[in-house]
Amino acid sequence: MPNMNNKVILTVASTGSSTTRAQARNLPMTPKEISEDAYECWKAGASVLHLHVRDDQGKACMSYEKFKEAIERIRDKCDIVINMTTAGGFGVSNEDRIKPLDLLPDMATLDMGSMNVAGDFVFHNSLQFLEDGARRMQELHIKPELEVMDLSMIYTALRFIEKGYIDGPAHFQFVLGMHNGMPATVDNLVLMKNLLPEDASWSAFGIGGRGHLPILLGTLALGGNIRVGFEDNIYLDAGVKAQKNVDFVERSRKFIELSNRAIATPAEVREHFHLRSY
Ligand code: ZN
């Protein structure tokens, strides 16, 4: 059971940690804005929302209250699958990164290793954090999305699966094109995909205007799932910014249909990953 037959899971990463309003005028930031944006994307066919929240100053955070309000507002409006980050905000403790899982999102990300970002700043994902996060997700029946920015992170994930910290079939998200991570090339995509267990499913995206489209098209060609949205990229076309997240969803739908596949509905994603019923 690799990826769903002929179906593509389309994830919208609407907000992220670092995109600003100066870059994307309609970046959703408050729980209300995030829920309205998610609803618009859901109406256009998006399967999954990758959820980050911001504090009242617009900075990335792991506020339990903000996540709670965002999840409640989204669930009031639609059945989009909610995939919550465990990596929002800088300098947040491991406990505060894991705590919002108590809100029972359908899925949550686990970044399978640390990486250098800039200067003295390291994106910390210690083995202890990963083990605690993975175990908490198992207890709460939350499907982990294993984010991978570098090859070594795949091997860490494989060890976690072997040790039973992550239930199979595992689901991976390849993040290509981060500074100091793997560049956004189709060669890298193929290399990473071929390292996965046979029963794993996977999704991928390239960061930024240059990397985004080649990875999106390459992923569709290779039978993977895709992720779009302001967290990863603000450009719809060379030099042309998207107005809203839904612009990416609509364009993706065309690509998916041209590749003779269809977008998975939230219900199909829930069934595929054995998520809690909505
Ligand atoms: Zn994210």
mmCIF file with all atom_site columns, N, CA and C and ligand atoms in Angstrom, residues 13-17 50-52 83-88 109 111 145 147 175 205 227 231-232, ligand 1:
data_model
loop_
_atom_site.group_PDB
_atom_site.id
_atom_site.type_symbol
_atom_site.label_atom_id
_atom_site.label_alt_id
_atom_site.label_comp_id
_atom_site.label_asym_id
_atom_site.label_entity_id
_atom_site.label_seq_id
_atom_site.pdbx_PDB_ins_code
_atom_site.Cartn_x
_atom_site.Cartn_y
_atom_site.Cartn_z
_atom_site.occupancy
_atom_site.B_iso_or_equiv
_atom_site.pdbx_formal_charge
_atom_site.auth_seq_id
_atom_site.auth_comp_id
_atom_site.auth_asym_id
_atom_site.auth_atom_id
_atom_site.pdbx_PDB_model_num
ATOM   1  N  N  . ALA A 1 13  ? 0.133  24.231 3.292  1.00 0.00 ? 13  ALA A N  1
ATOM   2  C  CA . ALA A 1 13  ? 0.887  24.766 4.419  1.00 0.00 ? 13  ALA A CA 1
ATOM   3  C  C  . ALA A 1 13  ? 0.677  26.272 4.359  1.00 0.00 ? 13  ALA A C  1
ATOM   4  N  N  . SER A 1 14  ? -0.323 26.741 5.086  1.00 0.00 ? 14  SER A N  1
ATOM   5  C  CA . SER A 1 14  ? -0.851 28.078 4.802  1.00 0.00 ? 14  SER A CA 1
ATOM   6  C  C  . SER A 1 14  ? -0.076 29.215 5.437  1.00 0.00 ? 14  SER A C  1
ATOM   7  N  N  . THR A 1 15  ? 0.611  28.950 6.541  1.00 0.00 ? 15  THR A N  1
ATOM   8  C  CA . THR A 1 15  ? 1.125  30.052 7.358  1.00 0.00 ? 15  THR A CA 1
ATOM   9  C  C  . THR A 1 15  ? 2.622  29.920 7.654  1.00 0.00 ? 15  THR A C  1
ATOM   10 N  N  . GLY A 1 16  ? 3.023  28.770 8.176  1.00 0.00 ? 16  GLY A N  1
ATOM   11 C  CA . GLY A 1 16  ? 4.435  28.548 8.494  1.00 0.00 ? 16  GLY A CA 1
ATOM   12 C  C  . GLY A 1 16  ? 4.938  29.420 9.622  1.00 0.00 ? 16  GLY A C  1
ATOM   13 N  N  . SER A 1 17  ? 6.272  29.400 9.770  1.00 0.00 ? 17  SER A N  1
ATOM   14 C  CA . SER A 1 17  ? 6.904  30.137 10.868 1.00 0.00 ? 17  SER A CA 1
ATOM   15 C  C  . SER A 1 17  ? 7.518  31.456 10.429 1.00 0.00 ? 17  SER A C  1
ATOM   16 N  N  . HIS A 1 50  ? -1.697 21.898 6.861  1.00 0.00 ? 50  HIS A N  1
ATOM   17 C  CA . HIS A 1 50  ? -0.542 21.865 7.770  1.00 0.00 ? 50  HIS A CA 1
ATOM   18 C  C  . HIS A 1 50  ? -0.583 23.149 8.582  1.00 0.00 ? 50  HIS A C  1
ATOM   19 N  N  . LEU A 1 51  ? -0.796 22.999 9.891  1.00 0.00 ? 51  LEU A N  1
ATOM   20 C  CA . LEU A 1 51  ? -1.146 24.135 10.746 1.00 0.00 ? 51  LEU A CA 1
ATOM   21 C  C  . LEU A 1 51  ? 0.016  24.651 11.591 1.00 0.00 ? 51  LEU A C  1
ATOM   22 N  N  . HIS A 1 52  ? 0.301  25.944 11.422 1.00 0.00 ? 52  HIS A N  1
ATOM   23 C  CA . HIS A 1 52  ? 1.157  26.691 12.350 1.00 0.00 ? 52  HIS A CA 1
ATOM   24 C  C  . HIS A 1 52  ? 0.307  27.806 12.918 1.00 0.00 ? 52  HIS A C  1
ATOM   25 N  N  . ASN A 1 83  ? -3.072 18.720 10.173 1.00 0.00 ? 83  ASN A N  1
ATOM   26 C  CA . ASN A 1 83  ? -1.708 18.234 10.404 1.00 0.00 ? 83  ASN A CA 1
ATOM   27 C  C  . ASN A 1 83  ? -0.947 19.366 11.109 1.00 0.00 ? 83  ASN A C  1
ATOM   28 N  N  . MET A 1 84  ? -0.755 19.208 12.417 1.00 0.00 ? 84  MET A N  1
ATOM   29 C  CA . MET A 1 84  ? -0.192 20.290 13.230 1.00 0.00 ? 84  MET A CA 1
ATOM   30 C  C  . MET A 1 84  ? 1.332  20.209 13.279 1.00 0.00 ? 84  MET A C  1
ATOM   31 N  N  . THR A 1 85  ? 1.973  21.356 13.226 1.00 0.00 ? 85  THR A N  1
ATOM   32 C  CA . THR A 1 85  ? 3.430  21.364 13.367 1.00 0.00 ? 85  THR A CA 1
ATOM   33 C  C  . THR A 1 85  ? 3.817  21.090 14.819 1.00 0.00 ? 85  THR A C  1
ATOM   34 N  N  . THR A 1 86  ? 5.005  20.521 15.010 1.00 0.00 ? 86  THR A N  1
ATOM   35 C  CA . THR A 1 86  ? 5.595  20.495 16.355 1.00 0.00 ? 86  THR A CA 1
ATOM   36 C  C  . THR A 1 86  ? 6.867  21.351 16.341 1.00 0.00 ? 86  THR A C  1
ATOM   37 N  N  . ALA A 1 87  ? 6.975  22.196 15.306 1.00 0.00 ? 87  ALA A N  1
ATOM   38 C  CA . ALA A 1 87  ? 8.222  22.944 15.123 1.00 0.00 ? 87  ALA A CA 1
ATOM   39 C  C  . ALA A 1 87  ? 7.995  24.444 14.953 1.00 0.00 ? 87  ALA A C  1
ATOM   40 N  N  . GLY A 1 88  ? 6.903  24.967 15.479 1.00 0.00 ? 88  GLY A N  1
ATOM   41 C  CA . GLY A 1 88  ? 6.674  26.413 15.358 1.00 0.00 ? 88  GLY A CA 1
ATOM   42 C  C  . GLY A 1 88  ? 7.411  27.157 16.455 1.00 0.00 ? 88  GLY A C  1
ATOM   43 N  N  . THR A 1 109 ? 3.600  16.852 12.522 1.00 0.00 ? 109 THR A N  1
ATOM   44 C  CA . THR A 1 109 ? 4.922  16.659 11.920 1.00 0.00 ? 109 THR A CA 1
ATOM   45 C  C  . THR A 1 109 ? 5.958  16.308 12.981 1.00 0.00 ? 109 THR A C  1
ATOM   46 N  N  . ASP A 1 111 ? 10.170 16.469 12.735 1.00 0.00 ? 111 ASP A N  1
ATOM   47 C  CA . ASP A 1 111 ? 11.345 16.735 11.895 1.00 0.00 ? 111 ASP A CA 1
ATOM   48 C  C  . ASP A 1 111 ? 12.453 15.806 12.356 1.00 0.00 ? 111 ASP A C  1
ATOM   49 N  N  . GLU A 1 145 ? 3.782  12.763 10.513 1.00 0.00 ? 145 GLU A N  1
ATOM   50 C  CA . GLU A 1 145 ? 4.337  13.020 9.182  1.00 0.00 ? 145 GLU A CA 1
ATOM   51 C  C  . GLU A 1 145 ? 5.831  13.263 9.397  1.00 0.00 ? 145 GLU A C  1
ATOM   52 N  N  . GLU A 1 147 ? 9.099  14.540 8.618  1.00 0.00 ? 147 GLU A N  1
ATOM   53 C  CA . GLU A 1 147 ? 9.706  15.531 7.730  1.00 0.00 ? 147 GLU A CA 1
ATOM   54 C  C  . GLU A 1 147 ? 11.207 15.273 7.627  1.00 0.00 ? 147 GLU A C  1
ATOM   55 N  N  . VAL A 1 175 ? 11.396 17.725 2.438  1.00 0.00 ? 175 VAL A N  1
ATOM   56 C  CA . VAL A 1 175 ? 11.518 19.180 2.410  1.00 0.00 ? 175 VAL A CA 1
ATOM   57 C  C  . VAL A 1 175 ? 12.824 19.498 1.685  1.00 0.00 ? 175 VAL A C  1
ATOM   58 N  N  . PHE A 1 205 ? 7.945  18.745 -1.248 1.00 0.00 ? 205 PHE A N  1
ATOM   59 C  CA . PHE A 1 205 ? 7.832  20.111 -1.776 1.00 0.00 ? 205 PHE A CA 1
ATOM   60 C  C  . PHE A 1 205 ? 9.209  20.749 -1.823 1.00 0.00 ? 205 PHE A C  1
ATOM   61 N  N  . ARG A 1 227 ? 2.588  19.236 -1.513 1.00 0.00 ? 227 ARG A N  1
ATOM   62 C  CA . ARG A 1 227 ? 2.282  20.276 -0.526 1.00 0.00 ? 227 ARG A CA 1
ATOM   63 C  C  . ARG A 1 227 ? 2.550  21.630 -1.157 1.00 0.00 ? 227 ARG A C  1
ATOM   64 N  N  . GLU A 1 231 ? 3.765  28.867 3.404  1.00 0.00 ? 231 GLU A N  1
ATOM   65 C  CA . GLU A 1 231 ? 4.886  28.464 4.263  1.00 0.00 ? 231 GLU A CA 1
ATOM   66 C  C  . GLU A 1 231 ? 6.130  28.182 3.430  1.00 0.00 ? 231 GLU A C  1
ATOM   67 N  N  . ASP A 1 232 ? 5.906  27.624 2.239  1.00 0.00 ? 232 ASP A N  1
ATOM   68 C  CA . ASP A 1 232 ? 7.026  27.110 1.448  1.00 0.00 ? 232 ASP A CA 1
ATOM   69 C  C  . ASP A 1 232 ? 7.420  28.019 0.291  1.00 0.00 ? 232 ASP A C  1
HETATM 70 ZN ZN . ZN  B 2 .   ? 5.560  23.704 8.951  1.00 0.00 ? 1   ZN  B ZN 1
#
